[in-house]
């Protein structure tokens, strides 16, 4: 769980560059990081307020996060937050921005495909 600048952020997923991960003396990864994530992903739940989730993403961006995604399953869209830019509203077969630290080619449809239950 990232905890930096006195604020705990509990996103659904985070990505950290390997060389930024603060390992403990025994080689374990601590439960709490006092650094910002390189990429933060939030999946909006029905009981969550979008403004609170967006506020957490913007807080991360302010302190160095390269990219934030807000995945809205009801609207079937992903808002991508990139520092210094207005949010991008992405749907369907549109390609998603990926942080420089990864080489991926993903569309919104592919991400929503992962959220389906297959029997």
Rosetta silent file (secondary structure, phi, psi, omega in degrees, C-alpha in Angstrom):
SEQUENCE: XXXXXXXXXXXXXXXXXXXXXXXXXXXXXXXXXXXXXXXXXXXXXXXXXXXXXXXXXXXXXXXXXXXXXXXXXXXXXXXXXXXXXXXXXXXXXXXXXXXXXXXXXXXXXXXXXXXXXXX
SCORE:     score description
SCORE:     0.000 S_00000001
   1 L     0.000  120.692  175.438    0.000    0.000    0.000 S_00000001
   2 E   -68.667  134.408  178.100    1.522    3.340   -1.008 S_00000001
   3 E  -140.516  101.323 -177.651    1.627    5.821    1.852 S_00000001
   4 E  -141.955  154.129 -176.367    3.336    9.096    0.981 S_00000001
   5 L    52.649   33.329  177.029    3.001   12.754    1.900 S_00000001
   6 L    75.984   12.438 -178.086    0.900   11.717    4.881 S_00000001
   7 E  -129.357  127.730  176.779   -1.833   10.170    2.741 S_00000001
   8 E   -88.362  130.527  178.346   -2.524    6.463    2.281 S_00000001
   9 E  -114.780  126.266 -179.481   -3.557    5.433   -1.198 S_00000001
  10 L  -122.186   74.976  179.651   -5.162    2.004   -1.602 S_00000001
  11 L   -75.894  169.484  177.719   -5.656    1.491   -5.358 S_00000001
  12 L   -71.021  -32.423  177.312   -6.824   -1.759   -6.928 S_00000001
  13 E  -152.072  146.173  174.001   -3.425   -2.214   -8.595 S_00000001
  14 E  -137.106  154.238  174.961   -0.083   -0.439   -8.631 S_00000001
  15 E  -126.166  132.658  176.681    3.125   -0.889  -10.578 S_00000001
  16 L  -122.776  139.514  171.029    6.525    0.101   -9.228 S_00000001
  17 L   -60.667  139.339 -176.326    9.823    0.065  -11.088 S_00000001
  18 H   -52.725  -44.961 -176.151   11.915   -2.759   -9.663 S_00000001
  19 H   -73.362   -4.012  176.755   14.767   -0.458   -8.607 S_00000001
  20 H   -99.753  -11.439 -176.364   12.327    1.730   -6.629 S_00000001
  21 L   -72.175  125.008 -178.442   10.870   -1.069   -4.489 S_00000001
  22 L   -85.357   98.536  178.956   12.081   -0.683   -0.886 S_00000001
  23 E   -79.078  149.381  175.562   13.089   -4.168    0.278 S_00000001
  24 L   -80.941  169.579 -177.382   13.474   -4.981    3.963 S_00000001
  25 L   -56.543  -32.485 -178.919   16.763   -6.311    5.379 S_00000001
  26 L   -85.916    5.844  178.488   15.508   -9.911    5.027 S_00000001
  27 L    88.800   -4.091  178.965   14.711   -9.382    1.326 S_00000001
  28 L   -79.112  155.795  175.155   10.942   -9.192    1.861 S_00000001
  29 E   -89.651  129.172  179.808    8.792   -6.459    0.381 S_00000001
  30 L   -67.925  157.526  178.451    7.154   -4.327    3.104 S_00000001
  31 L   -70.589  -27.779 -178.437    3.364   -4.057    3.305 S_00000001
  32 L  -122.621  130.366  175.475    3.536   -0.255    3.131 S_00000001
  33 E  -105.192  139.012  176.125    5.639    1.810    0.731 S_00000001
  34 L  -101.837   39.535  178.069    6.375    5.429    1.530 S_00000001
  35 L  -137.235  160.144  177.986    6.772    6.245   -2.160 S_00000001
  36 L   -77.632  150.516  174.831    4.392    6.973   -5.031 S_00000001
  37 L   -76.914  157.243  175.188    3.591    4.208   -7.539 S_00000001
  38 L   -78.254  -28.662  179.004    4.783    4.503  -11.119 S_00000001
  39 E  -145.738  132.889  178.790    1.332    3.443  -12.356 S_00000001
  40 E  -124.025  137.908 -178.562   -1.936    3.335  -10.422 S_00000001
  41 E  -128.052  129.186  177.402   -5.134    1.566  -11.492 S_00000001
  42 E  -122.100  135.140  172.781   -8.558    1.993   -9.909 S_00000001
  43 E  -109.232  116.643 -175.414  -11.694    0.002  -10.765 S_00000001
  44 E   -69.807  122.605  176.997  -14.751    2.013   -9.783 S_00000001
  45 L   -94.909  155.182 -178.737  -17.096    0.028   -7.545 S_00000001
  46 L   -56.762  -32.428 -177.884  -20.806    0.887   -7.239 S_00000001
  47 L   -85.838   -5.055 -179.227  -20.357    2.056   -3.624 S_00000001
  48 L   -89.028  149.671  172.528  -17.365    4.303   -4.416 S_00000001
  49 L   -90.502  128.148 -179.252  -17.540    7.973   -5.210 S_00000001
  50 H   -58.769  -37.200 -177.930  -15.783    8.738   -8.489 S_00000001
  51 H   -63.742  -36.726  179.042  -14.482   12.053   -7.106 S_00000001
  52 H   -66.850  -43.626 -179.679  -12.666   10.284   -4.236 S_00000001
  53 H   -66.334  -43.801  178.086  -11.036    7.800   -6.593 S_00000001
  54 H   -62.856  -39.771  177.820  -10.057   10.545   -9.057 S_00000001
  55 H   -59.354  -41.216  177.876   -8.652   12.578   -6.158 S_00000001
  56 H   -64.338  -41.853  178.649   -6.402    9.637   -5.219 S_00000001
  57 H   -63.496  -45.644 -179.501   -5.178    9.297   -8.807 S_00000001
  58 H   -63.337  -36.217  176.833   -4.485   13.044   -9.045 S_00000001
  59 H   -61.338  -44.904  178.539   -2.594   12.924   -5.727 S_00000001
  60 H   -60.911  -46.118 -179.462   -0.363   10.183   -7.125 S_00000001
  61 H   -60.706  -38.866 -179.646    0.257   12.140  -10.344 S_00000001
  62 H   -59.342  -31.702 -175.718    1.162   15.245   -8.362 S_00000001
  63 L  -104.764   10.477  170.968    3.991   13.365   -6.643 S_00000001
  64 L   126.938   -6.413  178.095    5.471   11.506   -9.621 S_00000001
  65 L   -62.955  136.403 -176.916    3.167    8.734  -10.844 S_00000001
  66 L   -79.403  -29.270 -173.376    3.472    8.395  -14.639 S_00000001
  67 E  -158.032  141.387  173.229   -0.052    7.164  -15.351 S_00000001
  68 E  -130.398  137.148  174.290   -3.394    6.581  -13.662 S_00000001
  69 E  -115.585  137.661  168.268   -6.338    4.595  -14.950 S_00000001
  70 E  -116.346  111.231 -178.922   -9.898    4.810  -13.683 S_00000001
  71 E   -95.737  121.492  179.668  -11.815    1.798  -14.999 S_00000001
  72 E  -111.307   98.984 -177.632  -15.584    2.282  -14.941 S_00000001
  73 L   -63.084  -34.184 -179.936  -17.283   -1.089  -15.534 S_00000001
  74 L   -66.575  -41.137 -178.977  -20.814    0.390  -15.706 S_00000001
  75 L   -88.343  -10.981 -177.908  -19.896    2.879  -18.430 S_00000001
  76 L    55.215   47.052  177.260  -17.406    0.463  -20.069 S_00000001
  77 E  -139.354  160.845  175.986  -14.797    3.166  -20.325 S_00000001
  78 E  -125.447  127.125  171.480  -11.381    3.926  -18.956 S_00000001
  79 E   -93.400  125.636  178.597  -10.246    7.401  -18.016 S_00000001
  80 E  -106.501  127.419 -179.489   -6.490    7.722  -18.422 S_00000001
  81 E  -109.705  120.251 -179.985   -4.727   10.394  -16.366 S_00000001
  82 E  -121.916  133.066 -178.605   -1.328   11.559  -17.614 S_00000001
  83 L   -52.070  133.789  175.699    0.617   14.320  -15.826 S_00000001
  84 L    78.299    6.098 -179.939    0.124   17.734  -17.455 S_00000001
  85 L  -127.607  159.078  172.704   -2.711   16.591  -19.728 S_00000001
  86 L   -74.536  153.839 -179.200   -6.474   16.508  -19.529 S_00000001
  87 L   -60.598  146.619  175.770   -7.900   13.028  -18.878 S_00000001
  88 E  -100.196  130.630  175.880   -8.482   10.792  -21.878 S_00000001
  89 E   -99.065  115.071 -172.924  -11.856    9.027  -22.155 S_00000001
  90 E  -120.618  138.426 -179.970  -11.260    5.708  -23.901 S_00000001
  91 E  -141.198  167.057  170.778  -13.733    3.056  -25.053 S_00000001
  92 L    55.828 -123.931 -175.244  -13.999    0.010  -27.315 S_00000001
  93 L   -92.051    9.974  179.410  -10.998   -0.710  -29.510 S_00000001
  94 L   -67.596  140.101  177.982   -9.100    2.425  -28.543 S_00000001
  95 E   -75.031  142.158 -179.943   -5.523    1.786  -27.430 S_00000001
  96 L   -92.861  142.454  173.094   -4.691    2.563  -23.846 S_00000001
  97 L   -68.109  141.420 -179.814   -1.694    4.657  -22.802 S_00000001
  98 L  -124.971  139.735  178.183    0.935    2.550  -21.052 S_00000001
  99 L   -64.259  154.202 -177.770    3.759    3.949  -18.912 S_00000001
 100 L   -54.702  -23.796 -174.229    7.249    4.008  -20.447 S_00000001
 101 L   -73.426   -9.427 -179.273    8.356    1.264  -18.074 S_00000001
 102 L  -129.009  153.828  172.683    6.361   -1.399  -19.980 S_00000001
 103 L  -113.749   97.734 -179.421    5.952   -2.508  -23.555 S_00000001
 104 L  -137.506  152.584  172.555    2.277   -3.410  -23.921 S_00000001
 105 L  -129.207  103.538 -176.305   -0.419   -2.882  -26.510 S_00000001
 106 L  -125.612  146.489  172.190   -3.848   -2.970  -24.862 S_00000001
 107 E  -111.496  166.654  176.873   -7.311   -1.830  -25.833 S_00000001
 108 H   -61.254  -44.064  179.112  -10.236   -1.002  -23.590 S_00000001
 109 H   -56.699  -40.901  179.655  -12.087   -4.096  -24.872 S_00000001
 110 H   -62.405  -44.006 -179.740   -9.185   -6.340  -23.849 S_00000001
 111 H   -62.705  -45.517  179.271   -9.171   -4.962  -20.303 S_00000001
 112 H   -67.193  -26.539  174.508  -12.935   -5.423  -19.947 S_00000001
 113 H   -62.932  -32.707  177.786  -12.517   -8.942  -21.318 S_00000001
 114 H   -69.056  -24.312 -176.348  -10.365   -9.721  -18.266 S_00000001
 115 L   -87.452   -0.841  179.664  -13.205   -8.665  -15.978 S_00000001
 116 L   -84.838  146.364  173.915  -15.651  -11.230  -17.382 S_00000001
 117 L   -90.436  126.775  179.190  -16.411  -14.467  -15.601 S_00000001
 118 L  -112.988  127.020  179.677  -15.933  -17.444  -17.913 S_00000001
 119 L  -101.299    0.000    0.000  -17.541  -20.767  -17.004 S_00000001
